[in-house]
Each structure stands twice: as C-alpha cells, then as structure tokens.
Amino acid sequence: MVDPAGMRYGMHAVLYVSANAAEDLWWCLVMKLETLAVPKGYRFSRRSFVRIASAASAVGLVHITTEVDLAYGQRRIARDIPADAVLINANENPLGPCAQACSAMADLGAKGGRYEFGLTQELVKTFAEIEGLKPEYVRAYAGSSEPLHYAVLAFTSPEKSLVMGDPAYEAPMRAASYSKARVFKVPLAKNYAHDVKAMVGADPNAGLLYICNPNNPTGTTTTREDIEYALVNKPKGSTLLIDEAYIHFSDAKPVLDLAAADKEVVVLRTFSKIYGMAGLRCGFAIARPDLLARLEPYGWNSMPVTAVVAGTASLKHKGLVLERKKINADIRNDLFSWLAADKYSFVPSESNCFMVDVKRPGKQFIEAMEAKKVYIGRVWPAWPTHVRVTVGTGPEMEVFKKAFKEAMETPALAVQGPPKGAESWRTDRPYASLS
Ligand SMILES: Cc1ncc(COP(=O)(O)O)c(C=O)c1O
C-alpha cells in the first residue's frame, strides 16, 4: 500500500507493503516520478493509484512502434544500407535541427549530468505561449509516438474500438494490439481526406477516432469543418486523436484550440518533421488536463535535455517553419511537375511525403530502387501498387528521378516477391528492430 498523502512534489512516497505485481509496478512508477521532480501542485489521488495499478498490470510491456520500425520493417536491416544511399524512406527531414537548436545543445553540454526538469517546463511554457494554451494542457514526451500509443491504450479496449483511415499511419493499429481493441479501417474519401462521415458511423462502440492531418502516407489533408463534424457526431464517450505531426508542411488548419476549449480531443505534435529532430526525440500531447492524466498510467519519463533545449530554440526561431515549409514545397512541386510531365500517377500531397503508383507490386519496385541505392518508403496493403516517397533535398530528388525512371522503364517481374534465397520481406515480423 502506498500513502497517497505522501505522493506530492518533493515528498517521499511511503511504501508499506508491496503485495503483488501491480503494486510493484506502481512503486516503480512512483519512484520514477519522484526522481523526475513532478511539477509543483501535481497530486496523485487514490483513484489515480487504482487506475495506474490496474493499467500497469493489464497492459504489461508495450513496444512503441515508431516510423523507423515501420520504415525498415519491410526491408533489410539498417546496417546493410550503403553510406552513399539516398534515404527517403522514413519521412525524416534532411535539413536536421536548425543552427539555433544545434548551438543550444552545444551550450547545454556540461549540464547534461542533471535531469534539468526546469528546461522541460520552459519548453512547455514556450509552446503554450506561442499557441495560446495553458501550460497544463501541454505535456512533453520524447517524441509523439509515446503519447500516440498511450492514447490508444487509454481510450480503447476489447469493448472500445479504434477507428482510423486507410491507408494511414500504422502505429495506432499496433498499439491497439496491446489494448486488444477492434480496429476499423475506413478507406479515405475520393479526395483522399479522411472520410469522417464513414468514420463516425463505423462503430457505435468506438473509443478513439484517429485522424492524421496531413495524413501519413498520402500527405493529404482533412478540413477543419470535417474534424469539427467528427467531434460533434462521434460515438458517445469516444475521443478524437488528431495527429498533427506534419501540419507545418501544409495549409491544413490546426485544431489546438479545440483542445484548449476542453473538447474531447487529444492533439499530437512532434519535432521530428519540420524541425528536423527525429533522432533527438521530442513531441507533445495537447489536451484537457483530465484527458492527459488518462495517458499517465502507461508511461512517463524524464525528457532528453538535448531535445528539450533544441525544441525550445526551434520554437523561438520565428521564421523557421515558413522557411522550411517553402523549401519542402518547392522541391515537392518540382517533383510533381516532373512526374506529371511523364504521366506518372501520384497523389498530390501537402506534406513531406506522397504516394506514387508504380503499376506493379510495390515491394518489387522498392527492391529495384534499393538496387540503385535509393531507399524509398513502404507499401500499404490497401494500395499494393503504390509506394510512399519522402521529399528529400533537391540533389537527392534528382537521384530519385533518374532511378525512378529507370525502374519504371524496366518491365515488372512476372513473379511477385523477392528472388529465391534473398532475405524475405519482414511483413511477418512487424516489430522488427534495427539491431
Ligand atoms: C503520423 C505520425 N505520427 C507520429 C509520428 C511520431 O513521430 P515521433 O515519435 O518521431 O515524434 C510519426 C513519425 O513518423 C508519424 O508519421
């Protein structure tokens, strides 16, 4: 048993007896939170104890599926990739962190020996001020993959399903395999937006509706009106998870204000895309504090301080988003003109990735490109002849164009799949790791 009165900032939790596994896990969580120096005023109630203990014992260990798992999951392991390869497979930003973020990390240097929780508070405060939010509506994580999984775990169950688009980012579906929720995949509408009418009607027992805006992999957007429609018409008791990982590349309307207005919405943001910090790991969940509290039982860790200072410096760099949005759009538009001129079929995107129809099994095409040292993205079962391509630098996309044309001009193989003896595709091992 744990004394709830002791679970406050700066005080030691009192551990009497650890009677079972759930309590052991709870104890670990408490000790961890204590080391993190939980913000002043933060308080655990007896109810949150029960919630955390039962969530911990029900879910167990969860693999956080990230874009890198998915990007490499259908192919060979990362160490096989030649050093001069063009990597346009994982929706990374080839520009990396901005100069101000790099110098903030360099300046941090010697302070890296401390948890420096205050720096995370500063990051949250900076973001909240820019976006007109109360800081308690914003929680920082080491990337948005974590809160994405925790939201699925918190709001879905065997009785409460997950509803998402198709094709869409697969991570929520992977998370639902832990909560044992049914997954309803709703095909995108004709204009490649989320079909919100079909989504809200997919299952009256839905627990979570996931909308990625712009969508990964299509880079297409869903209108604010459609998101508001989903909010008003979603099944009773369900929550919307709006993933704005790619929002800065597009003209899509953000919905942080819906979270600020206390709606049943959790919004995700990441520094992995426009800010070029995928390897540094930094992101946010933005929602009403009671909704954020529902994610807590599933995991909470101290932030990497390098990512935190880089994130704060990036947010404070006023022109950065527009500058990078234009760089990405110019390269993407040039590529689209080139594809259109040669009558290749693709889905126009507003993001840093797009889908192109290679008129043959996508996996076969990926291998052909890989032989030319151009690593493109994966295939979604719903669209088996399309592959996802990430927008890289101008010179990278010139290499892509040449390889793409050559591969398209090579007749498709009659036999599908890899040649005999080649390493098999890893579709059977969705959680393949890079090691
Ligand atoms: C749609 C979407 N959401 C969330 C993420 C998570 O990114 P991260 O964990 O790097 O913040 C990604 C990564 O590619 C993504 O594509």
Coordinates of C-alpha atoms and ligand atoms in Angstrom, one line a residue:
M1 CA 0.0 0.0 0.0
V2 CA 1.1 3.5 -0.8
D3 CA 0.2 6.5 1.3
P4 CA -1.5 8.9 -1.2
A5 CA -0.8 11.9 1.1
G6 CA 2.9 11.3 0.5
M7 CA 2.8 11.5 -3.2
R8 CA 3.4 15.1 -3.8
Y9 CA 6.2 17.1 -5.2
G10 CA 9.3 16.9 -3.1
M11 CA 8.0 14.3 -0.7
H12 CA 8.8 10.7 -0.3
A13 CA 6.2 8.2 -1.2
V14 CA 5.7 5.9 1.7
L15 CA 5.8 2.3 0.8
Y16 CA 4.4 -0.1 3.3
V17 CA 3.9 -3.5 1.6
S18 CA 4.3 -4.5 -2.0
A19 CA 1.7 -7.2 -2.0
N20 CA 1.5 -8.0 -5.7
A21 CA 2.9 -7.3 -9.1
A22 CA 0.7 -4.4 -9.8
E23 CA 1.8 -2.7 -6.7
D24 CA 5.4 -3.4 -7.6
L25 CA 4.9 -1.6 -10.9
W26 CA 3.1 1.2 -9.1
W27 CA 6.0 1.6 -6.8
C28 CA 8.4 1.8 -9.7
L29 CA 6.3 4.5 -11.3
V30 CA 6.2 6.5 -8.0
M31 CA 9.9 6.3 -7.5
K32 CA 10.5 7.3 -11.1
L33 CA 8.1 10.2 -10.9
E34 CA 9.8 11.3 -7.7
T35 CA 13.2 11.3 -9.4
L36 CA 11.7 13.4 -12.1
A37 CA 10.7 16.1 -9.7
V38 CA 7.0 16.2 -10.5
P39 CA 5.7 19.7 -11.1
K40 CA 4.5 21.6 -8.0
G41 CA 0.9 21.1 -7.2
Y42 CA 0.8 17.8 -9.0
R43 CA -1.1 15.3 -6.9
F44 CA -2.0 11.6 -7.1
S45 CA -5.3 10.6 -5.8
R46 CA -6.4 7.2 -4.5
R47 CA -8.3 6.9 -7.8
S48 CA -5.2 7.5 -9.9
F49 CA -3.4 4.9 -7.9
V50 CA -6.1 2.3 -8.7
R51 CA -6.1 3.4 -12.4
I52 CA -2.3 3.2 -12.7
A53 CA -2.0 -0.1 -10.9
S54 CA -4.7 -1.7 -13.0
A55 CA -3.4 -0.2 -16.2
A56 CA 0.1 -1.4 -15.4
S57 CA -1.0 -4.9 -14.7
A58 CA -3.4 -5.1 -17.6
V59 CA -1.1 -3.9 -20.4
G60 CA 2.4 -5.0 -19.4
L61 CA 5.3 -4.0 -21.6
V62 CA 4.4 -2.1 -24.8
H63 CA 6.6 -1.8 -27.8
I64 CA 6.4 1.8 -29.0
T65 CA 6.2 1.5 -32.8
T66 CA 7.9 4.4 -34.5
E67 CA 8.3 5.4 -38.1
V68 CA 11.8 3.9 -38.1
D69 CA 10.4 0.5 -37.2
L70 CA 7.8 0.8 -39.9
A71 CA 10.2 2.2 -42.5
Y72 CA 12.7 -0.6 -42.1
G73 CA 10.2 -3.3 -41.1
Q74 CA 9.6 -4.4 -44.7
R75 CA 13.2 -4.5 -45.7
R76 CA 16.7 -5.3 -44.7
I77 CA 18.2 -4.1 -41.5
A78 CA 19.7 -0.6 -41.4
R79 CA 23.3 -1.7 -41.3
D80 CA 23.1 -3.1 -44.8
I81 CA 22.5 0.4 -46.2
P82 CA 25.4 1.9 -48.1
A83 CA 26.8 5.2 -46.8
D84 CA 26.0 7.0 -50.1
A85 CA 22.4 5.8 -50.3
V86 CA 19.5 8.2 -50.7
L87 CA 17.3 7.8 -47.7
I88 CA 13.8 8.9 -48.5
N89 CA 12.0 6.1 -46.6
A90 CA 11.2 7.4 -43.1
N91 CA 9.7 10.9 -43.6
E92 CA 12.8 12.4 -41.9
N93 CA 13.8 16.0 -42.6
P94 CA 17.2 16.0 -44.3
L95 CA 17.8 19.6 -43.0
G96 CA 18.2 18.3 -39.5
P97 CA 17.9 20.7 -36.5
C98 CA 18.3 24.4 -37.2
A99 CA 21.5 26.2 -36.3
Q100 CA 20.0 27.7 -33.1
A101 CA 18.9 24.3 -31.9
C102 CA 22.4 22.9 -32.5
S103 CA 24.1 25.7 -30.6
A104 CA 21.6 25.3 -27.7
M105 CA 22.6 21.7 -27.5
A106 CA 26.3 22.5 -27.6
D107 CA 25.8 25.1 -24.9
L108 CA 24.0 22.7 -22.7
G109 CA 27.0 20.4 -22.7
A110 CA 28.2 20.1 -19.1
K111 CA 24.6 20.4 -17.7
G112 CA 23.8 17.0 -19.2
G113 CA 24.6 15.4 -16.0
R114 CA 21.3 16.6 -14.5
Y115 CA 17.7 16.0 -15.2
E116 CA 17.1 19.7 -15.5
F117 CA 13.3 19.4 -15.3
G118 CA 13.0 23.1 -15.4
L119 CA 14.1 23.1 -19.0
T120 CA 11.1 20.9 -19.9
Q121 CA 8.9 23.3 -18.1
E122 CA 10.4 26.1 -20.2
L123 CA 9.8 24.2 -23.4
V124 CA 6.2 23.6 -22.5
K125 CA 5.7 27.3 -21.5
T126 CA 7.3 28.5 -24.7
F127 CA 5.0 26.3 -26.8
A128 CA 1.9 27.2 -24.7
E129 CA 2.6 30.9 -25.1
I130 CA 3.1 30.7 -28.8
E131 CA -0.1 28.7 -29.3
G132 CA -2.2 30.5 -26.7
L133 CA -2.6 27.5 -24.4
K134 CA -2.5 27.0 -20.7
P135 CA 0.7 25.1 -19.9
E136 CA -1.3 22.4 -18.1
Y137 CA -2.8 21.5 -21.4
V138 CA 0.6 20.6 -22.8
R139 CA 2.7 17.6 -21.9
A140 CA 6.2 16.9 -23.4
Y141 CA 7.3 13.5 -24.4
A142 CA 10.4 12.1 -26.1
G143 CA 8.6 12.1 -29.5
S144 CA 4.9 11.9 -30.2
S145 CA 4.9 8.1 -30.7
E146 CA 4.7 7.7 -26.9
P147 CA 1.5 9.7 -26.3
L148 CA 0.1 8.2 -29.5
H149 CA 0.4 4.7 -28.0
Y150 CA -0.7 5.8 -24.6
A151 CA -3.8 7.4 -26.1
V152 CA -4.7 4.2 -27.8
L153 CA -4.1 2.3 -24.6
A154 CA -6.1 4.7 -22.6
F155 CA -9.2 5.1 -24.8
T156 CA -9.5 1.7 -26.4
S157 CA -10.2 -1.8 -25.0
P158 CA -11.8 -5.1 -26.2
E159 CA -15.1 -3.2 -25.8
K160 CA -14.0 0.2 -27.2
S161 CA -12.6 0.1 -30.8
L162 CA -10.1 2.2 -32.7
V163 CA -11.3 3.8 -35.9
M164 CA -8.8 5.1 -38.4
G165 CA -8.3 5.9 -42.1
D166 CA -6.9 3.6 -44.7
P167 CA -4.2 3.9 -45.8
A168 CA -3.0 5.7 -42.6
Y169 CA -0.1 5.7 -40.2
E170 CA 0.0 2.1 -38.8
A171 CA 1.3 2.9 -35.3
P172 CA -2.1 3.3 -33.6
M173 CA -3.1 -0.1 -35.0
R174 CA 0.0 -1.6 -33.5
A175 CA -0.9 0.0 -30.2
A176 CA -4.4 -1.4 -30.4
S177 CA -3.0 -4.9 -30.5
Y178 CA -1.9 -4.3 -26.8
S179 CA -5.3 -3.0 -25.7
K180 CA -6.9 -5.8 -27.7
A181 CA -9.2 -3.3 -29.3
R182 CA -11.0 -4.0 -32.6
V183 CA -9.7 -1.8 -35.4
F184 CA -12.0 -0.3 -38.0
K185 CA -10.0 0.9 -41.1
V186 CA -12.1 3.3 -43.1
P187 CA -10.9 4.0 -46.7
L188 CA -10.0 7.6 -47.4
A189 CA -12.6 9.6 -49.3
K190 CA -12.3 10.2 -53.1
N191 CA -10.3 13.4 -52.4
Y192 CA -8.0 11.5 -50.1
A193 CA -9.2 13.3 -47.0
H194 CA -10.4 11.2 -44.0
D195 CA -14.0 10.1 -44.7
V196 CA -15.3 11.5 -41.4
K197 CA -18.9 10.6 -42.0
A198 CA -17.9 6.9 -42.5
M199 CA -15.5 7.1 -39.5
V200 CA -18.1 8.3 -37.1
G201 CA -20.5 5.7 -38.2
A202 CA -18.0 2.8 -38.3
D203 CA -18.7 1.5 -34.8
P204 CA -21.1 2.9 -32.1
N205 CA -18.7 1.5 -29.5
A206 CA -15.7 3.3 -30.8
G207 CA -13.3 4.5 -28.1
L208 CA -10.9 6.5 -30.2
L209 CA -11.0 8.0 -33.7
Y210 CA -7.6 8.7 -35.1
I211 CA -7.2 11.4 -37.8
C212 CA -3.7 12.2 -39.1
N213 CA -3.7 15.6 -40.6
P214 CA -2.0 15.8 -43.1
N215 CA -2.2 12.0 -43.4
N216 CA 0.8 9.7 -43.4
P217 CA 1.3 8.2 -46.1
T218 CA -0.7 10.3 -48.6
G219 CA 0.2 13.8 -47.3
T220 CA -3.4 14.8 -48.0
T221 CA -5.4 17.0 -45.6
T222 CA -8.8 16.8 -43.8
T223 CA -10.6 20.1 -43.4
R224 CA -11.3 21.8 -40.1
E225 CA -15.0 21.5 -40.9
D226 CA -14.7 17.7 -41.2
I227 CA -12.8 17.4 -38.0
E228 CA -15.5 19.5 -36.3
Y229 CA -18.1 17.3 -37.8
A230 CA -16.3 14.2 -36.3
L231 CA -16.2 15.9 -33.0
V232 CA -19.9 16.7 -32.9
N233 CA -21.0 13.3 -34.4
K234 CA -18.6 10.8 -32.9
P235 CA -20.0 8.0 -30.8
K236 CA -20.8 9.0 -27.2
G237 CA -17.9 8.7 -24.9
S238 CA -15.3 8.5 -27.6
T239 CA -12.3 10.7 -28.1
L240 CA -10.6 12.2 -31.2
L241 CA -6.9 11.8 -31.6
I242 CA -5.7 14.4 -34.1
D243 CA -2.1 13.7 -35.2
E244 CA -0.6 17.0 -36.4
A245 CA 2.9 15.6 -37.0
Y246 CA 3.1 17.1 -40.5
I247 CA 0.8 20.1 -40.0
H248 CA 3.6 22.7 -40.6
F249 CA 4.3 21.5 -44.1
S250 CA 0.7 22.1 -45.2
D251 CA -2.1 24.7 -45.2
A252 CA -4.3 22.4 -43.1
K253 CA -6.0 24.2 -40.1
P254 CA -4.6 23.1 -36.7
V255 CA -7.0 22.2 -34.0
L256 CA -5.1 23.0 -30.8
D257 CA -7.9 25.5 -30.0
L258 CA -10.4 22.6 -29.8
A259 CA -8.2 21.1 -27.1
A260 CA -8.0 24.5 -25.4
A261 CA -11.8 24.7 -25.5
D262 CA -12.0 21.5 -23.4
K263 CA -13.3 19.3 -26.2
E264 CA -12.8 15.5 -26.2
V265 CA -9.7 15.9 -28.4
V266 CA -6.1 14.9 -27.9
V267 CA -3.7 16.6 -30.4
L268 CA -0.2 15.3 -31.1
R269 CA 2.7 17.4 -32.2
T270 CA 6.3 16.4 -32.9
F271 CA 9.7 18.0 -33.5
S272 CA 10.6 15.1 -35.8
K273 CA 9.3 16.6 -39.0
I274 CA 9.6 20.3 -39.9
Y275 CA 12.1 20.9 -37.1
G276 CA 14.3 18.0 -38.2
M277 CA 14.8 16.5 -34.8
A278 CA 13.6 12.8 -35.3
G279 CA 16.8 11.4 -33.7
L280 CA 16.6 13.8 -30.8
R281 CA 13.1 12.7 -29.7
C282 CA 10.7 15.5 -28.7
G283 CA 7.0 15.9 -29.0
F284 CA 3.8 17.0 -27.3
A285 CA 0.3 15.8 -26.4
I286 CA -2.1 18.7 -26.0
A287 CA -5.5 18.2 -24.3
R288 CA -7.6 18.9 -21.4
P289 CA -5.7 18.0 -18.2
D290 CA -8.1 15.2 -17.3
L291 CA -7.5 13.6 -20.7
L292 CA -3.8 14.0 -20.4
A293 CA -4.0 12.3 -17.0
R294 CA -5.5 9.3 -18.6
L295 CA -2.3 8.8 -20.6
E296 CA -0.1 8.8 -17.5
P297 CA -0.6 5.2 -16.3
Y298 CA 1.1 3.9 -19.4
G299 CA 4.4 5.7 -19.2
W300 CA 6.2 8.8 -18.3
N301 CA 9.9 9.5 -18.4
S302 CA 12.3 12.3 -18.0
M303 CA 12.9 14.2 -21.2
P304 CA 16.3 14.1 -23.0
V305 CA 17.7 17.6 -22.2
T306 CA 19.4 17.9 -25.6
A307 CA 16.0 17.5 -27.3
V308 CA 14.4 19.9 -24.9
V309 CA 16.8 22.8 -25.5
A310 CA 16.8 22.2 -29.2
G311 CA 13.0 22.2 -29.2
T312 CA 12.8 25.5 -27.3
A313 CA 15.4 27.1 -29.6
S314 CA 13.4 25.9 -32.7
L315 CA 10.2 27.3 -31.4
K316 CA 11.8 30.6 -30.7
H317 CA 13.2 30.8 -34.2
K318 CA 10.4 32.8 -35.7
G319 CA 11.0 32.3 -39.4
L320 CA 11.9 28.7 -39.3
V321 CA 8.6 27.0 -40.0
L322 CA 7.7 29.1 -43.1
E323 CA 11.3 28.9 -44.4
R324 CA 11.3 25.1 -44.2
K325 CA 7.7 24.8 -45.5
K326 CA 8.8 26.7 -48.6
I327 CA 11.9 24.6 -49.1
N328 CA 9.9 21.4 -48.9
A329 CA 7.0 22.7 -51.1
D330 CA 9.4 23.9 -53.8
I331 CA 11.2 20.5 -54.1
R332 CA 7.9 18.6 -53.9
N333 CA 6.2 20.8 -56.6
D334 CA 9.2 20.4 -58.9
L335 CA 8.9 16.7 -58.4
F336 CA 5.2 16.7 -59.1
S337 CA 5.7 18.7 -62.3
W338 CA 8.3 16.1 -63.4
L339 CA 6.0 13.1 -62.5
A340 CA 3.0 14.8 -64.3
A341 CA 5.1 15.6 -67.4
D342 CA 6.0 11.9 -67.7
K343 CA 2.4 10.9 -67.0
Y344 CA 3.3 9.0 -63.8
S345 CA 0.4 8.7 -61.4
F346 CA 0.7 10.1 -57.9
V347 CA -1.5 11.5 -55.2
P348 CA -0.8 15.3 -54.8
S349 CA 0.4 15.9 -51.3
E350 CA 0.7 18.9 -49.0
S351 CA 3.4 17.3 -46.8
N352 CA 6.9 15.9 -47.0
C353 CA 5.8 12.5 -48.4
F354 CA 3.5 11.3 -51.2
M355 CA 2.2 8.1 -52.8
V356 CA 3.1 7.2 -56.3
D357 CA 1.6 4.4 -58.3
V358 CA 4.3 2.2 -59.7
K359 CA 1.8 -0.1 -61.5
R360 CA 3.3 -3.3 -60.1
P361 CA 3.6 -4.8 -56.7
G362 CA 5.1 -2.0 -54.6
K363 CA 7.6 -4.3 -52.9
Q364 CA 9.1 -5.3 -56.2
F365 CA 9.6 -1.7 -57.1
I366 CA 11.2 -0.9 -53.7
E367 CA 13.8 -3.6 -54.3
A368 CA 14.6 -2.3 -57.8
M369 CA 15.1 1.2 -56.3
E370 CA 17.2 -0.2 -53.4
A371 CA 19.5 -1.9 -56.0
K372 CA 20.1 1.7 -57.2
K373 CA 20.8 2.8 -53.7
V374 CA 17.6 4.8 -53.4
Y375 CA 15.6 3.8 -50.4
I376 CA 12.0 4.8 -50.7
G377 CA 9.2 4.2 -48.3
R378 CA 6.9 1.3 -47.8
V379 CA 3.7 -0.2 -49.2
W380 CA 0.2 -0.2 -47.6
P381 CA -1.9 -3.3 -48.1
A382 CA -4.9 -1.1 -49.2
W383 CA -2.9 0.3 -52.1
P384 CA -0.5 -2.5 -53.1
T385 CA 0.9 -0.8 -56.2
H386 CA 1.7 2.5 -54.5
V387 CA 4.9 3.3 -52.6
R388 CA 5.5 6.2 -50.3
V389 CA 8.3 8.6 -51.1
T390 CA 9.7 11.2 -48.7
V391 CA 10.7 14.5 -50.1
G392 CA 14.4 14.8 -49.6
T393 CA 16.9 17.6 -50.6
G394 CA 16.9 18.9 -54.2
P395 CA 20.0 16.8 -55.2
E396 CA 18.5 13.7 -53.5
M397 CA 15.4 14.1 -55.6
E398 CA 17.4 14.4 -58.8
V399 CA 19.0 11.0 -57.9
F400 CA 15.5 9.7 -57.2
K401 CA 14.1 10.9 -60.6
K402 CA 16.8 9.1 -62.5
A403 CA 16.4 5.8 -60.5
F404 CA 12.6 6.1 -60.6
K405 CA 12.5 6.5 -64.4
E406 CA 14.9 3.6 -65.0
A407 CA 12.9 1.3 -62.6
M408 CA 9.6 2.3 -64.2
E409 CA 11.0 1.5 -67.7
T410 CA 12.1 -1.9 -66.6
P411 CA 9.3 -4.4 -67.1
A412 CA 7.6 -5.6 -64.0
L413 CA 8.7 -9.1 -62.9
A414 CA 6.1 -11.8 -63.5
V415 CA 6.9 -13.5 -60.3
Q416 CA 6.0 -11.4 -57.3
G417 CA 8.2 -11.1 -54.2
P418 CA 11.9 -11.4 -53.7
P419 CA 14.0 -13.9 -55.7
K420 CA 14.7 -17.3 -54.2
G421 CA 17.3 -17.2 -51.5
A422 CA 17.0 -13.4 -50.9
E423 CA 16.2 -12.2 -47.4
S424 CA 12.4 -12.5 -47.1
W425 CA 10.2 -9.4 -46.5
R426 CA 9.6 -8.8 -42.9
T427 CA 5.8 -8.4 -43.1
D428 CA 5.6 -11.4 -40.8
R429 CA 7.7 -9.5 -38.2
P430 CA 6.0 -6.2 -37.7
Y431 CA 8.1 -5.3 -34.8
A432 CA 11.4 -6.0 -36.4
S433 CA 14.1 -4.0 -34.7
L434 CA 17.2 -2.4 -36.3
S435 CA 19.8 -4.4 -34.4
Ligands
LIG1 C1 1.8 10.4 -38.4 C2 2.9 10.3 -37.5 N1 2.6 10.5 -36.2 C3 3.5 10.4 -35.2 C4 4.8 10.1 -35.6 C5 5.8 10.0 -34.4 O1 6.9 10.7 -34.6 P1 8.0 10.9 -33.4 O2 7.8 9.8 -32.4 O3 9.3 10.8 -34.0 O4 7.6 12.2 -32.7 C6 5.2 9.9 -36.9 C7 6.6 9.6 -37.3 O5 6.9 9.5 -38.5 C8 4.2 10.0 -37.9 O6 4.4 9.8 -39.2

